[in-house]
CSV table of C-alpha atoms in Angstrom, one decimal:
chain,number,residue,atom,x,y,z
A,42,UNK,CA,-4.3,-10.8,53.0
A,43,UNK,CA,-3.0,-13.7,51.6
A,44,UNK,CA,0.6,-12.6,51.1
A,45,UNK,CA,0.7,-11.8,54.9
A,46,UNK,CA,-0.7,-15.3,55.9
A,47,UNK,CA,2.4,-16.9,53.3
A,48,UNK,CA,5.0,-14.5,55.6
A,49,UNK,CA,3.7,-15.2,58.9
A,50,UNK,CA,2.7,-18.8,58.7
A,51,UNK,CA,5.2,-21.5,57.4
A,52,UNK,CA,3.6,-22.1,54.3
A,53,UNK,CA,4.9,-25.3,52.2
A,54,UNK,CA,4.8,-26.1,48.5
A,55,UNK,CA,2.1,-24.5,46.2
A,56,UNK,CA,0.9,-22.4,48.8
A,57,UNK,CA,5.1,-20.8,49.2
A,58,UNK,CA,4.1,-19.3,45.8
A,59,UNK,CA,2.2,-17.1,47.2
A,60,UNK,CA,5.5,-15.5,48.5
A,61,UNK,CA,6.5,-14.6,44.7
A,62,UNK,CA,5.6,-11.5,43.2
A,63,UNK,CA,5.0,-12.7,39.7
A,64,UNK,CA,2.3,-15.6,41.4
A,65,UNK,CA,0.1,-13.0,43.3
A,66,UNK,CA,0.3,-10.9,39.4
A,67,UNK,CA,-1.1,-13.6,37.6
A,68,UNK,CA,-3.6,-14.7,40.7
A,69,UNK,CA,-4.8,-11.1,40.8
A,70,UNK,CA,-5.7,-11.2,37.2
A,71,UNK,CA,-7.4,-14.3,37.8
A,72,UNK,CA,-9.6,-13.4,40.7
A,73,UNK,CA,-10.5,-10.0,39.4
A,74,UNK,CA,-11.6,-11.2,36.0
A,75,UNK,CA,-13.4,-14.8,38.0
A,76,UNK,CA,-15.2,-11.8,40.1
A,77,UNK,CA,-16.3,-9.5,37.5
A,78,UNK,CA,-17.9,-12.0,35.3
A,79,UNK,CA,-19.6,-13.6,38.4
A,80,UNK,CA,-20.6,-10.1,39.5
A,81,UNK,CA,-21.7,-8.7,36.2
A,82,UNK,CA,-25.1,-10.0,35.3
A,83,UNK,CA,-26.5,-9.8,38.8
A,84,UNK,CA,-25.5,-6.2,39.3
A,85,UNK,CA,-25.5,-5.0,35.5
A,86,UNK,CA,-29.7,-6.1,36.1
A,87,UNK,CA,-29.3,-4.4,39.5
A,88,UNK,CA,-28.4,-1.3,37.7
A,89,UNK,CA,-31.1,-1.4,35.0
A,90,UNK,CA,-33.9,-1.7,37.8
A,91,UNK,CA,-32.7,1.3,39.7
A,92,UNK,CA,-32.1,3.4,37.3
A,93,UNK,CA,-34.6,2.9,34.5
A,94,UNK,CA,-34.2,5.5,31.4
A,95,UNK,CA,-29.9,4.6,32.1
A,96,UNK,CA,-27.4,7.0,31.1
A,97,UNK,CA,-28.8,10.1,29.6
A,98,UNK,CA,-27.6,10.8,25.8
A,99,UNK,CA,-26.7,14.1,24.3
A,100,UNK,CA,-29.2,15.3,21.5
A,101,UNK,CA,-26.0,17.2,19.8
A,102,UNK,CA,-24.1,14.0,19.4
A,103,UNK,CA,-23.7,11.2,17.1
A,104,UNK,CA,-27.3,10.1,15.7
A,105,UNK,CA,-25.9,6.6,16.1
A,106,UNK,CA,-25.5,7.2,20.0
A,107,UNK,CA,-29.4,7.9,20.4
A,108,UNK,CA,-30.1,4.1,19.7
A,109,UNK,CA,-28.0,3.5,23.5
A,110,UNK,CA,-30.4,4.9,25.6
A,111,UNK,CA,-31.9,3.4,28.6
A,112,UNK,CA,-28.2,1.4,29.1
A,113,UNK,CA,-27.7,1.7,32.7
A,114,UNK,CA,-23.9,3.4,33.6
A,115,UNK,CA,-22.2,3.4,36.7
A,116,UNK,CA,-20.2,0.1,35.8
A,117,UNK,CA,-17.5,1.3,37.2
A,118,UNK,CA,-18.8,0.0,40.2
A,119,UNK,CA,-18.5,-3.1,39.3
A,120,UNK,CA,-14.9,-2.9,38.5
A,121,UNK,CA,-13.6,-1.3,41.5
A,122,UNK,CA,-15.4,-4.2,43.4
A,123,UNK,CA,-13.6,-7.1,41.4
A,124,UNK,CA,-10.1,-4.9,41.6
A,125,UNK,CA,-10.0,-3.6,45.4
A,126,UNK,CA,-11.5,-7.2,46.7
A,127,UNK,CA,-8.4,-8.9,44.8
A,128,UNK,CA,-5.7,-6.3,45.6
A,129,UNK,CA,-6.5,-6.6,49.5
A,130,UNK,CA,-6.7,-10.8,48.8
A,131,UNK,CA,-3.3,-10.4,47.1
A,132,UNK,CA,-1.4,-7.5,47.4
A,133,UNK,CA,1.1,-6.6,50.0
A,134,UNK,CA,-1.3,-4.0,52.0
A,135,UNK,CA,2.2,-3.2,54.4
A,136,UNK,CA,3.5,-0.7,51.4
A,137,UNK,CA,2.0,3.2,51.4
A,138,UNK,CA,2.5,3.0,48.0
A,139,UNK,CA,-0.7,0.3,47.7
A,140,UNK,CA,-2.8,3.2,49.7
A,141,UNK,CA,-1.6,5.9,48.1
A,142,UNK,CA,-2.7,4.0,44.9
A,143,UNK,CA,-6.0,3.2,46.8
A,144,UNK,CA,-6.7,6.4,48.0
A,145,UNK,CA,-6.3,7.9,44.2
A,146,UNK,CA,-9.0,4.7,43.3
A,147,UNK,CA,-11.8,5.2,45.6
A,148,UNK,CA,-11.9,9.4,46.0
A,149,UNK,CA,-11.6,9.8,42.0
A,150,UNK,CA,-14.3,6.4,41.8
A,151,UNK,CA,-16.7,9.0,44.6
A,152,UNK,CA,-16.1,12.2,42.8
A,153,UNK,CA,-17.1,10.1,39.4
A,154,UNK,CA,-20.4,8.2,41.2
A,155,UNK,CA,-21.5,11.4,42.4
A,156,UNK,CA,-21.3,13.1,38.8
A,157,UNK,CA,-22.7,9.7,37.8
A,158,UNK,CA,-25.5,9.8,40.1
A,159,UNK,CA,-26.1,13.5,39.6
A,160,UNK,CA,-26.7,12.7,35.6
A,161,UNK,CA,-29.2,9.8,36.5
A,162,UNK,CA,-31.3,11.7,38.7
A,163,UNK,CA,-31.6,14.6,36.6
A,164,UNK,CA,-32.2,13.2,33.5
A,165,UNK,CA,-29.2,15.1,32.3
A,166,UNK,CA,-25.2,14.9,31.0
A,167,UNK,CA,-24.0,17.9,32.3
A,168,UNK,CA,-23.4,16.4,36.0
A,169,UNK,CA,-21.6,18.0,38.6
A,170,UNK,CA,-19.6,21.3,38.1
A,171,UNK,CA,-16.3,21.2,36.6
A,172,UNK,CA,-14.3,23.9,38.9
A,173,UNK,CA,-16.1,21.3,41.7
A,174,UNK,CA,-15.0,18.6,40.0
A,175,UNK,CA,-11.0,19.8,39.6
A,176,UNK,CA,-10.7,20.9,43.1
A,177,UNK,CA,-11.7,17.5,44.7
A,178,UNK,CA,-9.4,15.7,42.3
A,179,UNK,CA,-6.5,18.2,42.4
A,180,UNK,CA,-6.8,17.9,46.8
A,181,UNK,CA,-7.2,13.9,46.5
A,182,UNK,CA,-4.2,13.5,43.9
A,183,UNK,CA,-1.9,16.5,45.9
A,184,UNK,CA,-2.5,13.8,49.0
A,185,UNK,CA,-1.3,11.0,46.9
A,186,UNK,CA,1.8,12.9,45.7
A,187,UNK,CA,2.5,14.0,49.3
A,188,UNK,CA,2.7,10.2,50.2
A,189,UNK,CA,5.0,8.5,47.6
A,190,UNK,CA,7.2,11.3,48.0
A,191,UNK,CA,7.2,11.2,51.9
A,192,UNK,CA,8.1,7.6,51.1
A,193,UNK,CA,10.9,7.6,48.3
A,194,UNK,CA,12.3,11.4,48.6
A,195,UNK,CA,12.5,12.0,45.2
A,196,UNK,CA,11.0,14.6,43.8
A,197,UNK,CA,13.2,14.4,40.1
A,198,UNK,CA,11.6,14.9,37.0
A,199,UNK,CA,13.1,11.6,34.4
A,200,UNK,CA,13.4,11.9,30.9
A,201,UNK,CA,12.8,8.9,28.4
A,202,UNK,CA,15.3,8.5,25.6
A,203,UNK,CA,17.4,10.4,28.0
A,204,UNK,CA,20.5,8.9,30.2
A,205,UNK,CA,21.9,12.0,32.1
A,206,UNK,CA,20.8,14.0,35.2
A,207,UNK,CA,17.0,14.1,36.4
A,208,UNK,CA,15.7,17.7,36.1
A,209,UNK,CA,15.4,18.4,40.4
A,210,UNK,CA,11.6,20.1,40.5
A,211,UNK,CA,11.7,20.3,44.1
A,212,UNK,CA,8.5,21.6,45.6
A,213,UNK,CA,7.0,22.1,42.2
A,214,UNK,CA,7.0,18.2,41.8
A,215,UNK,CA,3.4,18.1,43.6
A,216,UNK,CA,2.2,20.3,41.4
A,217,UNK,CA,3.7,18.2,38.4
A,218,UNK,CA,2.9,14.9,40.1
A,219,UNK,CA,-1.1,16.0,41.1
A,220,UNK,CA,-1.2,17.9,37.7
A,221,UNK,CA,-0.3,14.2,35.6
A,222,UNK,CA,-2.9,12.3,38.2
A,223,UNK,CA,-5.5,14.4,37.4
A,224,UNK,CA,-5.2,15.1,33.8
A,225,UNK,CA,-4.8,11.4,33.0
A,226,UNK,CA,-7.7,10.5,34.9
A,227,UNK,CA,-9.7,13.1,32.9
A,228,UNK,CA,-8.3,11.9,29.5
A,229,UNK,CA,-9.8,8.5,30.4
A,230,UNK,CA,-12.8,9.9,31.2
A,231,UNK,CA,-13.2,12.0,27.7
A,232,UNK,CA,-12.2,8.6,26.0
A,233,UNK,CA,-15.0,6.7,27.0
A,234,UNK,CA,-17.5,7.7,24.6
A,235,UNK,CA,-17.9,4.5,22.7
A,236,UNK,CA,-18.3,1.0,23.6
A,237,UNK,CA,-15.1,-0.6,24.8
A,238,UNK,CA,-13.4,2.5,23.6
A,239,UNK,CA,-11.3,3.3,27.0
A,240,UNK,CA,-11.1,0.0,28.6
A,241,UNK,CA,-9.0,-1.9,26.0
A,242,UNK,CA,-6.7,1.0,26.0
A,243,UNK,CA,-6.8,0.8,29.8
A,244,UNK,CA,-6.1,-2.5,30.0
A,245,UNK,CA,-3.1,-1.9,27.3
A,246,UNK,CA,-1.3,0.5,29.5
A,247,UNK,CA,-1.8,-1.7,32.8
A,248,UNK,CA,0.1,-4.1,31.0
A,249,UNK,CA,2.9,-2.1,29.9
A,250,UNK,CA,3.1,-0.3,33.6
A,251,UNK,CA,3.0,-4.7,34.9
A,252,UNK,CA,6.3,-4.6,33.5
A,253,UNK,CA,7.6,-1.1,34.5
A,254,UNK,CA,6.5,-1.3,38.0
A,255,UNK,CA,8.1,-4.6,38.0
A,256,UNK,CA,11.3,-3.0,36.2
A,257,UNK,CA,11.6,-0.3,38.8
A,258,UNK,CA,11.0,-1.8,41.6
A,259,UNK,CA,14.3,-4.1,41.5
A,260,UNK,CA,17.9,-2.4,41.6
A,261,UNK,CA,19.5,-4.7,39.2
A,262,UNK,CA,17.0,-4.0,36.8
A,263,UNK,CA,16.7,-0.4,36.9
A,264,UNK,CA,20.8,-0.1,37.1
A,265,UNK,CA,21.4,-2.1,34.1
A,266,UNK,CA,18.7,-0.5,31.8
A,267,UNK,CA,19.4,3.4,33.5
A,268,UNK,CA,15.8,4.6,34.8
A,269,UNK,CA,14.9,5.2,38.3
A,270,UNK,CA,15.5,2.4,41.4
A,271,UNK,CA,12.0,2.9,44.2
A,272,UNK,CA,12.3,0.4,45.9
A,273,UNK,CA,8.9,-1.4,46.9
A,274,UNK,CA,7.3,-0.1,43.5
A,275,UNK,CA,7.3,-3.8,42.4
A,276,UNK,CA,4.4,-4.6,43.9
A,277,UNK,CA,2.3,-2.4,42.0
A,278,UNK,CA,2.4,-4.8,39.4
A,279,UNK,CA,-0.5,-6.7,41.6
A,280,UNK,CA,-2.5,-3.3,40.9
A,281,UNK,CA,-1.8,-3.1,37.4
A,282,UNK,CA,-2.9,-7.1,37.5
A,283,UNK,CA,-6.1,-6.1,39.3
A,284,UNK,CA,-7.3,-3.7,36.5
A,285,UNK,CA,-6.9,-6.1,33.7
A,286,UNK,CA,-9.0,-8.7,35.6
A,287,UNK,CA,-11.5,-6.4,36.4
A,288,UNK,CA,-11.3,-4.6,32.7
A,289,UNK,CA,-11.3,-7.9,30.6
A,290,UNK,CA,-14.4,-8.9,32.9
A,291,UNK,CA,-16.4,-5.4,32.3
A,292,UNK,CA,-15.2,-5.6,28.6
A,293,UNK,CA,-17.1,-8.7,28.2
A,294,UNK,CA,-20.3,-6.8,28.7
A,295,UNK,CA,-19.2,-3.5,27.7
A,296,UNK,CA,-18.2,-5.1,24.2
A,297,UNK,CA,-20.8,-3.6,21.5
A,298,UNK,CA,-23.4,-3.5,22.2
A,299,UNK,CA,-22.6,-2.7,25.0
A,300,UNK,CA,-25.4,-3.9,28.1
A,301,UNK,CA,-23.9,-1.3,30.7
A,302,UNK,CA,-21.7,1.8,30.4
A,303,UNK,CA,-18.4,2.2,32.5
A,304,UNK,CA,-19.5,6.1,33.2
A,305,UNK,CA,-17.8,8.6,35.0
A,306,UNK,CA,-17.3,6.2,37.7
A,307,UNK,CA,-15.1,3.8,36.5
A,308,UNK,CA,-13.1,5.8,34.0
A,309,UNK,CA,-12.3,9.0,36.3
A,310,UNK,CA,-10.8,6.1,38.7
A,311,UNK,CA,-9.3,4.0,36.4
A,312,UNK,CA,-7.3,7.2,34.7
A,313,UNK,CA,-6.2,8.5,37.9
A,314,UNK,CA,-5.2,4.8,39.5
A,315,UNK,CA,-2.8,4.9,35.9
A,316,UNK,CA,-1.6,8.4,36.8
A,317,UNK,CA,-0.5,7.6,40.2
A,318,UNK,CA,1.1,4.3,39.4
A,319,UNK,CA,2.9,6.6,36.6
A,320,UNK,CA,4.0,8.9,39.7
A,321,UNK,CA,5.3,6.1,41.8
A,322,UNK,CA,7.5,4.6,39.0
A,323,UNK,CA,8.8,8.4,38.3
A,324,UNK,CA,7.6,7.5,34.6
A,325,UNK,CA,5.5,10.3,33.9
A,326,UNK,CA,7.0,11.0,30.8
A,327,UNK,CA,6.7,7.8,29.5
A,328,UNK,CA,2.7,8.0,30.5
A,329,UNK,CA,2.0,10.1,27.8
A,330,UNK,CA,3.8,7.9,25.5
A,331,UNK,CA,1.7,4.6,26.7
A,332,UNK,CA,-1.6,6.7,27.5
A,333,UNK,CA,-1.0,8.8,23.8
A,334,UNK,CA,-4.2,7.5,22.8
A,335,UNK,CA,-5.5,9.3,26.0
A,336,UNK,CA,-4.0,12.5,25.1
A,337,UNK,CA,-4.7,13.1,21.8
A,338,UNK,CA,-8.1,12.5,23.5
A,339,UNK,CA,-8.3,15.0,25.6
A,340,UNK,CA,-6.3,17.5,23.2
A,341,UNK,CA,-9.1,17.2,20.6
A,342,UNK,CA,-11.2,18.7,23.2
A,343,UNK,CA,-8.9,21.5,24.3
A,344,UNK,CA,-8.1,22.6,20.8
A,345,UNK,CA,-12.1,22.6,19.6
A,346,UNK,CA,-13.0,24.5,22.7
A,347,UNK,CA,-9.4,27.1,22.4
A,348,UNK,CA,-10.6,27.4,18.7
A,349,UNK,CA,-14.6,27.7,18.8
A,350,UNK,CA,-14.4,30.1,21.7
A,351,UNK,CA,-11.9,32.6,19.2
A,352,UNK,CA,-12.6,32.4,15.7
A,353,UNK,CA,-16.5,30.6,15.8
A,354,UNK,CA,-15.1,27.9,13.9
A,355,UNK,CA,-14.3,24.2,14.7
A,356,UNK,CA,-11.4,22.3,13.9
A,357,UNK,CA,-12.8,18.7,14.3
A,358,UNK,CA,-16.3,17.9,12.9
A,359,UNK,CA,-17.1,17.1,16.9
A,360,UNK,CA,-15.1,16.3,19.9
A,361,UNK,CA,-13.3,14.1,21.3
A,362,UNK,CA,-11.4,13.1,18.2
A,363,UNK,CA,-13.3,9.5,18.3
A,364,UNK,CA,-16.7,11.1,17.2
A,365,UNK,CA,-14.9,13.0,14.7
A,366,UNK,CA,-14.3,9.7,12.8
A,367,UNK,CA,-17.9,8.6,13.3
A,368,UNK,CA,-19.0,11.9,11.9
A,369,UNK,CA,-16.5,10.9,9.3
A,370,UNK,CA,-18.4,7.8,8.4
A,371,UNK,CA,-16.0,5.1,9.9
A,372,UNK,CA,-18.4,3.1,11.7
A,373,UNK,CA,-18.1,2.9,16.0
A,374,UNK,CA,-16.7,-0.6,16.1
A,375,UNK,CA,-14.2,0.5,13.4
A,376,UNK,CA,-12.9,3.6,15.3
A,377,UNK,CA,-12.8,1.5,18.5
A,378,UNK,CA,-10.8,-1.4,17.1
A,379,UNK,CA,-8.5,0.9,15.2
A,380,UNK,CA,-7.9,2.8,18.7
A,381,UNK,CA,-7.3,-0.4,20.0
A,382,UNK,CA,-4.4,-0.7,17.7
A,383,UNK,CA,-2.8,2.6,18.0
A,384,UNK,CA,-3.0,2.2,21.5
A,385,UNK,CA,-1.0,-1.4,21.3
A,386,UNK,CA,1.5,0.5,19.4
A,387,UNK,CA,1.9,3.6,21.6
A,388,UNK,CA,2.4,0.9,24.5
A,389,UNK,CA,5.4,-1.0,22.5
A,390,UNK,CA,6.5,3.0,22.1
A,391,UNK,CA,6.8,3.5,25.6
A,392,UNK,CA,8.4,0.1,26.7
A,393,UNK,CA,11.1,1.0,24.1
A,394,UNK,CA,12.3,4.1,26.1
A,395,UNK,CA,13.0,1.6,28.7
A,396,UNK,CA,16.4,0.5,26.7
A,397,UNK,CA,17.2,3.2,24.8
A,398,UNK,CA,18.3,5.8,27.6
C-alpha cells in the first residue's frame, strides 16, 4: 500500500525511501515484529480463555513434555496477522509472485487451523487425516507452481555447485515444484516439537532467502555470480522480512517456557511460504541445503516409520530426531540451541553455493 502511494504520488525526501527495496525490507521487519509484540499478550490470553486444557500432549512422548499442558496453540495466528498486515503495508502487491506467495500462506495457515482446531476440540493430537491433509496441500501448492511458472516460463531444474546447463523438467516441474512446497511445509511442521525449536530456524532461512531473492531478482547480480535471472523475484525479500518480524515477535513468547505454541497453524504455513519462495528463486536445491535442519527432521520420521513397519525395531530412541536427544538426556533448551547452531551453519552452507558455481 505504501509503495503504491510512493509511485503514484510525488513523494519527497524520507518518504522517496519508500521507493527502495532495501527500505520497505528493513520497515517490514520493523512493523511485523512492532505488531506481534503488541498483539501477543492480548491474543496469547485470548487463546487461553477459549481454549482451556490448550494443546493436547501425547502420553507416548517425552515425560518432560507432560509438564506443557494447558499451553494454548494456534499461535500461528498471530504470526500470519503481524506478516500479511505488513507485506500488504509494504510490499509491491502489483507482482503475482506476492499472491502466489500469499496464496501458499493463507490455504497451508487453513489446512493447519483446521487440524489445529480439530485437536482442541477433541481433546486429541491426531487431528485431521493425513491423505486429507496431502491432497489440500498438494492442490494449493500445484496452483502456486502454475502461477510463477505462467509468470517466468521456466520450468529448469538448477543445480548448486554446478555452472552448466539447467536440467529442462518440463511438465514434470509442477510435480517437482508442488512436491518441494509441500514437503518443506511438512518438515516445519514435524520440527516444531519443542519450544522455539522451528521458529529460530525459520527465521535463519528467511534470512538467507532475504539475500537470494534479492540476488535473483537483479540481472547484474545473477550474471556475474551464474544462478538464475527472475526478474521481479526481488521483492520477495519484503516476504522473507515479514516472517522474521513476525517470528522474532512470536519467539519472544514462544522462548522456554514457552506461554503459547506455534501449532500446526503457523508452522504448516510458514514451511510452505519457504518452499514457494524457494520455487520462485529456482533455488530448490539450495533449500534443502538452508532448510537441512528441516530435512533431517522429517527423515528421522520416515526412516523410524520405513524401519518399525519391517523389522519391529526402531532406529532412533523416538522421532523426530529432536526427541531422540531428549530421550538421550540432553536437556530441551540444549537440543534447541544446538539446532539453532546447526541451522546457522547449514544457512552459511547454502549462501556459499551462490559463488562457487
Amino acid at each position: 500500500m505504501l509503495y503504491w502511494l510512493a509511485q503514484t504520488m510525488d513523494f519527497a525526501g524520507v518518504f522517496n525511501l519508500v521507493r527502495y527495496l532495501s527500505f520497505r525490507a528493513g520497515a517490514t521487519i520493523a512493523t511485523a515484529l512492532i505488531i506481534g509484540l503488541l498483539l501477543g499478550p492480548r491474543f496469547i490470553g485470548w487463546l487461553r480463555v477459549r481454549q482451556g486444557k490448550g494443546q493436547p500432549i501425547r502420553d507416548d512422548g517425552p515425560q518432560s513434555h507432560l509438564a506443557k499442558r494447558g499451553t494454548p496453540t494456534m499461535g500461528g495466528l498471530m504470526i500470519l496477522t503481524s506478516m500479511i498486515t505488513s507485506v500488504l503495508l509494504w510490499m509491491d502487491l502489483s507482482s503475482i509472485y506476492v499472491w502466489a506467495c500469499l496464496f501458499v500462506t493463507l490455504g497451508f495457515g487453513a489446512i493447519g487451523f483446521l487440524d489445529d482446531y480439530d485437536k482442541v476440540t477433541k481433546a486429541s493430537h491426531k487431528g485431521l487425516s493425513g491423505k486429507m491433509r496431502l491432497a489440500f496441500e498438494f492442490l494449493i501448492a500445484g496452483v502456486a507452481a502454475w502461477l510463477i511458472v505462467n509468470q517466468h516460463g521456466n520450468t529448469a531444474l538448477y543445480l548448486p555447485f554446478y555452472n552448466g546447463p539447467a536440467i529442462e523438467l518440463g511438465p514434470f516441474y509442477f510435480l517437482f515444484a508442488a512436491f518441494v512446497i509441500v514437503a518443506f511445509g511438512n518438515a516445519v511442521n514435524l520440527t516444531d516439537g519443542l519450544d522455539g525449536l522451528a521458529t529460530m530456524p525459520v527465521i535463519i532461512a528467511c534470512m538467507a532467502f532475504m539475500a537470494i531473492v534479492y540476488l535473483v531478482g537483479r540481472a547484474d547480480f545473477a550474471s556475474y555470480l551464474g544462478i538464475p535471472h527472475v526478474p521481479g523475484a526481488g521483492n520477495l525479500t519484503i516476504l522473507c522480512g515479514a516472517i522474521i518480524g513476525a517470528g522474532l515477535a512470536f519467539l519472544w513468547f514462544n522462548a522456554p517456557p514457552a506461554a503459547v505454541f506455534m501449532g500446526d497453524t503457523g508452522s504448516l504455513a510458514l514451511g510452505g511460504t519457504i518452499g514457494v519462495i524457494a520455487v520462485t528463486a529456482h533455488h530448490e536445491i539450495v533449500l534443502g541445503v538452508i532448510g537441512g535442519l528441516f530435512v533431517v527432521e522429517a527423515m528421522s520420521v520416515i526412516i523410524q516409520v520405513f524401519f518399525y513397519k519391517r523389522t519391529g525395531k526402531r532406529v532412533f530412541k523416538m522421532a523426530p530426531i529432536h526427541h531422540h536427544f531428549e530421550q538421550l538426556g540432553w536437556a530441551e533448551p540444549t537440543v534447541v540451541i544446538r539446532f539453532w547452531i546447526i541451522s546457522f551453519v547449514l544457512a552459511l552452507a547454502g549462501l556459499a553455493t551462490l559463488k562457487l558455481r
